[in-house]
Short mmCIF file of C-alpha atoms in Angstrom, two decimals:
data_model
loop_
_atom_site.label_atom_id
_atom_site.label_comp_id
_atom_site.label_asym_id
_atom_site.label_seq_id
_atom_site.Cartn_x
_atom_site.Cartn_y
_atom_site.Cartn_z
CA UNK A 1108 -57.47 -5.03 -70.40
CA UNK A 1109 -53.83 -3.96 -70.74
CA UNK A 1110 -54.43 -0.47 -69.91
CA UNK A 1111 -56.22 -1.46 -66.71
CA UNK A 1112 -53.31 -3.53 -65.60
CA UNK A 1113 -51.15 -0.39 -66.20
CA UNK A 1114 -53.22 1.92 -64.16
CA UNK A 1115 -53.49 -0.73 -61.38
CA UNK A 1116 -49.56 -1.04 -61.30
CA UNK A 1117 -49.16 2.71 -61.12
CA UNK A 1118 -51.61 2.96 -58.21
CA UNK A 1119 -49.87 0.15 -56.29
CA UNK A 1120 -46.38 2.04 -56.61
CA UNK A 1121 -48.00 5.04 -55.16
CA UNK A 1122 -49.47 3.16 -52.22
CA UNK A 1123 -45.91 1.73 -51.58
CA UNK A 1124 -44.28 5.08 -51.65
CA UNK A 1125 -46.94 6.58 -49.40
CA UNK A 1126 -46.38 3.58 -47.04
CA UNK A 1127 -42.72 4.14 -46.67
CA UNK A 1128 -42.99 7.87 -46.34
CA UNK A 1129 -43.80 7.74 -42.53
CA UNK A 1130 -40.79 5.43 -41.89
CA UNK A 1131 -38.35 7.63 -43.72
CA UNK A 1132 -39.54 10.64 -41.54
CA UNK A 1133 -39.35 8.71 -38.29
CA UNK A 1134 -35.80 7.73 -39.06
CA UNK A 1135 -34.89 11.18 -39.70
CA UNK A 1136 -36.56 12.32 -36.56
CA UNK A 1137 -34.43 9.76 -34.47
CA UNK A 1138 -31.29 10.87 -36.15
CA UNK A 1139 -31.89 14.37 -35.26
CA UNK A 1140 -32.71 13.25 -31.62
CA UNK A 1141 -29.23 11.36 -31.48
CA UNK A 1142 -27.53 14.26 -32.78
CA UNK A 1143 -28.91 16.68 -30.22
CA UNK A 1144 -28.16 14.19 -27.25
CA UNK A 1145 -24.61 13.96 -28.47
CA UNK A 1146 -24.14 17.69 -28.67
CA UNK A 1147 -25.69 18.11 -25.23
CA UNK A 1148 -23.67 15.37 -23.64
CA UNK A 1149 -20.32 16.92 -25.10
CA UNK A 1150 -20.81 19.86 -22.70
CA UNK A 1151 -22.74 18.44 -19.82
CA UNK A 1152 -21.78 15.46 -17.57
CA UNK A 1153 -24.90 13.38 -16.23
CA UNK A 1154 -23.93 11.74 -13.09
CA UNK A 1155 -27.01 11.32 -10.85
CA UNK A 1156 -25.85 9.41 -7.91
CA UNK A 1157 -28.89 7.39 -7.87
CA UNK A 1158 -27.77 5.84 -11.23
CA UNK A 1159 -24.27 5.21 -10.14
CA UNK A 1160 -23.53 1.77 -8.32
CA UNK A 1161 -20.94 1.77 -5.63
CA UNK A 1162 -17.32 1.55 -7.02
CA UNK A 1163 -18.27 3.12 -10.51
CA UNK A 1164 -16.11 5.82 -12.00
CA UNK A 1165 -17.07 9.32 -12.41
CA UNK A 1166 -14.66 11.91 -13.56
CA UNK A 1167 -11.27 10.00 -13.77
CA UNK A 1168 -9.06 12.99 -14.53
CA UNK A 1169 -9.91 14.87 -11.46
CA UNK A 1170 -7.92 12.75 -9.17
CA UNK A 1171 -4.87 14.25 -10.64
CA UNK A 1172 -5.77 17.74 -9.40
CA UNK A 1173 -6.53 16.65 -5.88
CA UNK A 1174 -4.05 16.66 -2.84
CA UNK A 1175 -6.14 14.16 -1.02
CA UNK A 1176 -7.05 11.06 -2.90
CA UNK A 1177 -10.10 10.51 -0.84
CA UNK A 1178 -11.33 13.84 -1.92
CA UNK A 1179 -10.70 12.99 -5.34
CA UNK A 1180 -12.17 9.50 -4.99
CA UNK A 1181 -15.44 10.90 -3.62
CA UNK A 1182 -15.63 12.49 -7.17
CA UNK A 1183 -15.13 9.30 -8.74
CA UNK A 1184 -16.91 6.74 -6.66
CA UNK A 1185 -20.00 6.69 -4.75
CA UNK A 1186 -18.35 4.95 -1.82
CA UNK A 1187 -14.54 5.26 -2.17
CA UNK A 1188 -12.56 2.62 -0.28
CA UNK A 1189 -10.15 3.49 2.40
CA UNK A 1190 -6.49 2.51 2.26
CA UNK A 1191 -5.52 -0.16 4.77
CA UNK A 1192 -2.19 -0.86 6.17
CA UNK A 1193 -0.37 -3.27 8.39
CA UNK A 1194 2.71 -1.96 10.35
CA UNK A 1195 5.13 -4.64 11.66
CA UNK A 1196 7.15 -3.02 14.50
CA UNK A 1197 10.18 -5.06 14.86
CA UNK A 1198 11.18 -6.09 18.36
CA UNK A 1199 12.87 -9.03 19.83
CA UNK A 1200 12.96 -10.93 23.27
CA UNK A 1201 14.27 -9.72 26.54
CA UNK A 1202 13.63 -7.31 29.26
CA UNK A 1203 15.06 -4.22 27.55
CA UNK A 1204 12.78 -4.86 24.39
CA UNK A 1205 9.49 -5.82 26.72
CA UNK A 1206 9.83 -2.38 28.45
CA UNK A 1207 10.52 -0.55 25.12
CA UNK A 1208 7.15 -2.14 23.75
CA UNK A 1209 5.40 -1.10 26.99
CA UNK A 1210 6.21 2.75 26.43
CA UNK A 1211 5.21 2.50 22.63
CA UNK A 1212 1.95 1.02 23.69
CA UNK A 1213 1.50 3.86 26.04
CA UNK A 1214 2.39 6.66 23.67
CA UNK A 1215 2.19 5.79 19.86
CA UNK A 1216 -0.27 2.83 20.43
CA UNK A 1217 -2.22 4.13 23.42
CA UNK A 1218 -3.86 7.26 22.13
CA UNK A 1219 -7.60 7.53 21.47
CA UNK A 1220 -7.27 6.79 17.74
CA UNK A 1221 -10.03 4.32 16.35
CA UNK A 1222 -8.26 4.06 13.06
CA UNK A 1223 -5.09 2.40 14.51
CA UNK A 1224 -5.68 -1.00 16.24
CA UNK A 1225 -3.91 -4.15 17.06
CA UNK A 1226 -3.77 -7.19 14.60
CA UNK A 1227 -6.39 -8.84 16.88
CA UNK A 1228 -8.81 -6.14 16.68
CA UNK A 1229 -8.51 -5.63 13.08
CA UNK A 1230 -9.39 -9.19 12.40
CA UNK A 1231 -12.44 -8.96 14.85
CA UNK A 1232 -13.64 -5.85 12.96
CA UNK A 1233 -13.11 -7.50 9.54
CA UNK A 1234 -15.27 -10.66 10.52
CA UNK A 1235 -17.93 -11.07 7.71
CA UNK A 1236 -17.25 -7.90 5.91
CA UNK A 1237 -14.45 -5.08 5.82
CA UNK A 1238 -17.12 -2.65 4.98
CA UNK A 1239 -18.10 -2.01 8.63
CA UNK A 1240 -14.29 -1.86 9.60
CA UNK A 1241 -13.32 1.42 11.42
CA UNK A 1242 -9.61 0.36 12.12
CA UNK A 1243 -7.78 1.41 9.00
CA UNK A 1244 -4.21 0.55 10.14
CA UNK A 1245 -3.21 -2.49 12.08
CA UNK A 1246 0.03 -2.90 14.01
CA UNK A 1247 1.86 -5.84 15.38
CA UNK A 1248 5.29 -6.45 17.07
CA UNK A 1249 7.40 -8.88 15.15
CA UNK A 1250 9.85 -11.29 17.23
CA UNK A 1251 11.66 -14.18 15.89
CA UNK A 1252 10.61 -16.86 18.44
CA UNK A 1253 12.01 -20.02 16.99
CA UNK A 1254 14.82 -22.02 18.68
CA UNK A 1255 18.56 -22.18 17.67
CA UNK A 1256 17.71 -25.11 15.45
CA UNK A 1257 15.40 -23.04 13.31
CA UNK A 1258 16.45 -21.21 9.96
CA UNK A 1259 16.70 -17.45 10.06
CA UNK A 1260 14.49 -17.14 6.92
CA UNK A 1261 11.46 -19.47 6.81
CA UNK A 1262 12.24 -21.95 3.96
CA UNK A 1263 10.42 -25.18 5.24
CA UNK A 1264 7.11 -26.76 5.71
CA UNK A 1265 6.96 -25.84 9.66
CA UNK A 1266 4.23 -23.23 10.76
CA UNK A 1267 5.22 -19.71 9.71
CA UNK A 1268 4.12 -18.50 13.19
CA UNK A 1269 3.93 -19.75 16.68
CA UNK A 1270 1.18 -19.68 19.45
CA UNK A 1271 3.05 -19.51 22.56
CA UNK A 1272 1.72 -20.32 25.80
CA UNK A 1273 2.43 -18.64 29.07
CA UNK A 1274 4.58 -15.53 28.79
CA UNK A 1275 3.42 -14.05 25.60
CA UNK A 1276 1.86 -10.74 24.26
CA UNK A 1277 -1.18 -10.85 22.16
CA UNK A 1278 -0.20 -7.98 20.03
CA UNK A 1279 2.85 -9.65 18.91
CA UNK A 1280 3.48 -12.05 16.05
CA UNK A 1281 5.85 -14.64 16.94
CA UNK A 1282 7.76 -15.89 13.79
CA UNK A 1283 8.95 -19.43 13.61
CA UNK A 1284 12.58 -18.76 12.89
CA UNK A 1285 15.73 -17.82 14.79
CA UNK A 1286 15.77 -14.31 15.89
CA UNK A 1287 18.08 -12.23 13.65
CA UNK A 1288 18.35 -8.83 12.07
CA UNK A 1289 19.86 -9.20 8.53
CA UNK A 1290 19.48 -12.65 7.53
CA UNK A 1291 15.89 -13.27 6.90
CA UNK A 1292 13.50 -11.97 9.48
CA UNK A 1293 12.22 -9.30 7.24
CA UNK A 1294 11.13 -11.45 4.35
CA UNK A 1295 9.60 -14.04 6.72
CA UNK A 1296 7.64 -11.11 8.09
CA UNK A 1297 6.62 -10.30 4.51
CA UNK A 1298 5.40 -13.84 4.07
CA UNK A 1299 3.19 -13.51 7.06
CA UNK A 1300 2.07 -10.01 6.14
CA UNK A 1301 1.34 -10.81 2.59
CA UNK A 1302 -0.77 -13.96 3.49
CA UNK A 1303 -2.50 -11.68 6.24
CA UNK A 1304 -3.29 -8.92 3.62
CA UNK A 1305 -4.67 -11.48 1.05
CA UNK A 1306 -7.15 -12.65 3.73
CA UNK A 1307 -8.07 -9.50 5.35
CA UNK A 1308 -7.93 -6.88 2.63
CA UNK A 1309 -4.54 -4.99 3.42
CA UNK A 1310 -3.30 -2.57 0.87
CA UNK A 1311 0.27 -1.78 2.25
CA UNK A 1312 2.80 -3.37 4.41
CA UNK A 1313 5.10 -1.41 6.82
CA UNK A 1314 8.20 -2.51 8.50
CA UNK A 1315 9.38 -0.02 11.43
CA UNK A 1316 12.09 -0.22 13.78
CA UNK A 1317 11.08 -0.11 17.47
CA UNK A 1318 12.97 3.05 17.92
CA UNK A 1319 11.32 4.99 15.31
CA UNK A 1320 8.65 7.52 16.19
CA UNK A 1321 5.63 8.56 14.19
CA UNK A 1322 2.35 10.75 14.98
CA UNK A 1323 -1.03 9.69 14.24
CA UNK A 1324 -1.91 12.82 12.15
CA UNK A 1325 1.32 12.52 10.09
CA UNK A 1326 0.62 8.84 9.22
CA UNK A 1327 -3.07 9.17 8.17
CA UNK A 1328 -2.15 12.44 6.54
CA UNK A 1329 0.20 10.65 4.49
CA UNK A 1330 -2.06 7.60 3.69
CA UNK A 1331 -4.92 9.75 2.53
CA UNK A 1332 -2.77 11.97 0.34
CA UNK A 1333 -0.29 9.47 -1.11
CA UNK A 1334 -1.39 5.76 -1.01
CA UNK A 1335 -4.15 4.84 -3.39
CA UNK A 1336 -5.98 1.53 -2.35
CA UNK A 1337 -6.00 -1.80 -4.06
CA UNK A 1338 -6.05 -2.28 -7.13
CA UNK A 1339 -4.29 0.98 -8.03
CA UNK A 1340 -1.30 0.37 -5.56
CA UNK A 1341 0.73 -2.07 -7.69
CA UNK A 1342 4.53 -2.56 -7.10
CA UNK A 1343 4.69 0.72 -4.93
CA UNK A 1344 7.78 0.76 -2.67
CA UNK A 1345 9.17 3.62 -0.46
CA UNK A 1346 10.89 5.14 2.48
CA UNK A 1347 13.72 7.30 3.10
CA UNK A 1348 16.02 6.90 -0.01
CA UNK A 1349 19.59 5.43 0.29
CA UNK A 1350 22.25 5.04 -2.32
CA UNK A 1351 23.82 1.63 -2.88
CA UNK A 1352 27.28 1.78 -4.76
CA UNK A 1353 27.68 -1.92 -5.05
CA UNK A 1354 24.18 -2.59 -6.30
CA UNK A 1355 23.87 0.62 -8.46
CA UNK A 1356 20.55 1.08 -7.11
CA UNK A 1357 18.45 3.22 -4.45
CA UNK A 1358 16.75 1.44 -1.56
CA UNK A 1359 14.69 2.46 1.41
CA UNK A 1360 16.24 2.78 4.91
CA UNK A 1361 15.20 0.12 7.31
CA UNK A 1362 14.08 2.39 9.97
CA UNK A 1363 10.68 2.69 8.13
CA UNK A 1364 9.77 1.49 4.68
CA UNK A 1365 6.59 0.36 3.14
CA UNK A 1366 5.32 -1.64 0.03
CA UNK A 1367 2.21 -2.59 -1.60
CA UNK A 1368 0.80 -5.93 -0.59
CA UNK A 1369 1.73 -7.49 -3.99
CA UNK A 1370 5.39 -6.70 -3.33
CA UNK A 1371 5.21 -8.18 0.09
CA UNK A 1372 3.95 -11.39 -1.68
CA UNK A 1373 6.55 -11.23 -4.29
CA UNK A 1374 9.56 -11.04 -1.92
CA UNK A 1375 7.83 -13.32 0.94
CA UNK A 1376 6.38 -15.98 -1.29
CA UNK A 1377 7.40 -16.02 -4.94
CA UNK A 1378 11.09 -15.50 -4.18
CA UNK A 1379 12.63 -18.62 -2.30
CA UNK A 1380 15.02 -18.35 0.54
CA UNK A 1381 17.68 -19.64 -1.62
CA UNK A 1382 16.67 -16.69 -4.34
CA UNK A 1383 17.13 -14.24 -1.49
CA UNK A 1384 20.42 -15.57 -0.20
CA UNK A 1385 21.77 -15.32 -3.69
CA UNK A 1386 20.69 -11.56 -3.93
CA UNK A 1387 22.06 -10.36 -0.73
CA UNK A 1388 25.01 -7.94 -0.31
CA UNK A 1389 28.21 -10.00 -1.30
CA UNK A 1390 30.37 -8.59 1.69
CA UNK A 1391 27.86 -8.58 4.33
CA UNK A 1392 24.12 -8.88 4.66
CA UNK A 1393 22.46 -5.45 5.17
CA UNK A 1394 18.66 -5.86 5.76
CA UNK A 1395 17.34 -2.77 4.13
CA UNK A 1396 19.71 -2.67 1.09
CA UNK A 1397 18.98 -6.53 0.68
CA UNK A 1398 15.28 -5.76 0.77
CA UNK A 1399 15.62 -3.04 -2.01
CA UNK A 1400 17.43 -5.55 -4.04
CA UNK A 1401 14.91 -8.25 -3.53
CA UNK A 1402 11.98 -5.76 -4.56
CA UNK A 1403 13.63 -4.33 -7.68
CA UNK A 1404 14.29 -8.01 -8.95
CA UNK A 1405 10.65 -7.95 -9.80
CA UNK A 1406 10.33 -8.13 -13.45
CA UNK A 1407 7.82 -5.47 -13.80
CA UNK A 1408 8.41 -1.71 -13.21
CA UNK A 1409 8.38 -0.78 -9.45
CA UNK A 1410 7.29 2.72 -8.51
CA UNK A 1411 9.81 4.08 -5.73
CA UNK A 1412 8.31 6.88 -3.43
CA UNK A 1413 11.11 8.71 -1.73
CA UNK A 1414 10.16 10.45 1.45
CA UNK A 1415 13.35 12.27 2.40
CA UNK A 1416 11.63 15.75 2.17
CA UNK A 1417 8.03 14.48 3.70
CA UNK A 1418 9.28 12.17 6.28
CA UNK A 1419 6.55 11.27 8.82
CA UNK A 1420 8.98 9.60 11.39
CA UNK A 1421 12.03 10.29 13.30
CA UNK A 1422 14.85 7.83 14.11
CA UNK A 1423 16.56 6.69 16.25
CA UNK A 1424 15.19 7.12 19.91
CA UNK A 1425 16.98 4.46 22.01
CA UNK A 1426 15.68 5.65 25.40
CA UNK A 1427 12.21 5.86 26.99
CA UNK A 1428 12.68 9.66 27.75
CA UNK A 1429 14.00 10.26 24.09
CA UNK A 1430 11.18 8.42 22.49
CA UNK A 1431 8.30 10.19 24.59
CA UNK A 1432 9.94 13.50 23.93
CA UNK A 1433 10.14 12.70 20.31
CA UNK A 1434 6.59 11.40 20.19
CA UNK A 1435 5.13 14.51 22.09
CA UNK A 1436 7.06 16.79 19.68
CA UNK A 1437 5.85 14.93 16.62
CA UNK A 1438 2.19 15.01 17.76
CA UNK A 1439 2.26 18.78 18.23
CA UNK A 1440 3.83 19.68 15.04
CA UNK A 1441 2.49 16.52 13.04
CA UNK A 1442 5.64 16.71 10.59
CA UNK A 1443 9.18 15.64 11.05
CA UNK A 1444 11.80 18.17 10.05
CA UNK A 1445 13.37 17.33 6.64
CA UNK A 1446 16.89 16.18 6.38
CA UNK A 1447 19.30 16.19 3.54
CA UNK A 1448 18.35 13.46 0.72
CA UNK A 1449 21.69 11.73 1.21
CA UNK A 1450 24.31 12.18 3.78
CA UNK A 1451 27.21 12.30 1.10
CA UNK A 1452 29.78 12.80 4.12
CA UNK A 1453 28.61 9.34 5.43
CA UNK A 1454 28.75 7.62 2.21
CA UNK A 1455 31.91 9.17 0.73
CA UNK A 1456 34.13 7.90 3.21
CA UNK A 1457 33.11 4.24 1.94
CA UNK A 1458 33.67 5.19 -1.50
CA UNK A 1459 37.16 6.39 -0.67
CA UNK A 1460 37.94 3.23 1.24
CA UNK A 1461 36.52 1.08 -1.46
CA UNK A 1462 34.04 -0.44 0.92
CA UNK A 1463 30.91 1.21 -0.04
CA UNK A 1464 27.55 -0.30 0.33
#
């Protein structure tokens, strides 16, 4: 009886070992398969477009080697987004400036360029979804239209813009402030622009003087080559660089500067009018210098893009003849001749007189 039990126990052990053997073999085979796949994947990138949803990253590092961000983005995304922009052309009331707006519309804004449109048209195309939008850059003329009793920098609960009746132009934005150049018009515009950007998916905001000339090809080449869309555009600011001795900083000249929409929101909405007033130049308010001060007060790093050697605009062109000639020239060449980075002959006289900006 005892012998029988010992033999039976040994037979059970053999059966158990034989039952586990196929499982062990299966684990070995699975392990070998995983190893082969890992080795194959290390030398091969499998990116069938059918398996990649819209917006999924492909080969991230390739963007660093591309001159055109959309060509690079085409390698990274199945449907790369186009960078969008709002250009505010600063103007004012009066016959002189009304006539200037007319020839700007006839030249820069009057060409057959579907990527450039009025603010009103941009809103129309964005209705429902921005995916079907053809217009990439919206423009508006910016005018301070409040009465003399209004502040120069919007700081109250009154409407930010005015809907004027009668003599008004539908491609103008009428700010509810007293017209001014140096005392708050630009931050008020940024407040409007940031709110608009949030609602209609704008990536960048531009402030441009009405005597600055720019060509379409230069504009869109610059956008496509240098300006990534949201959310890869945080705290970007740039233009023609200028030095400030008093502020010990660099700022972008007011003839044409740009910033990402988040910086427009920071200056226009996060900073109060009192904050901005305290930051302004101590001797006299200087619009572009003060704007640089506002922007660089951001607690996070700001990326400054200097465009001195790659300007896409020329300035100033005060007369209609001069403006049209400059626009025709810019359209033919698609580039504006580079100037010196800093005109030290201009700035040094202020340093010697101890009256530097």
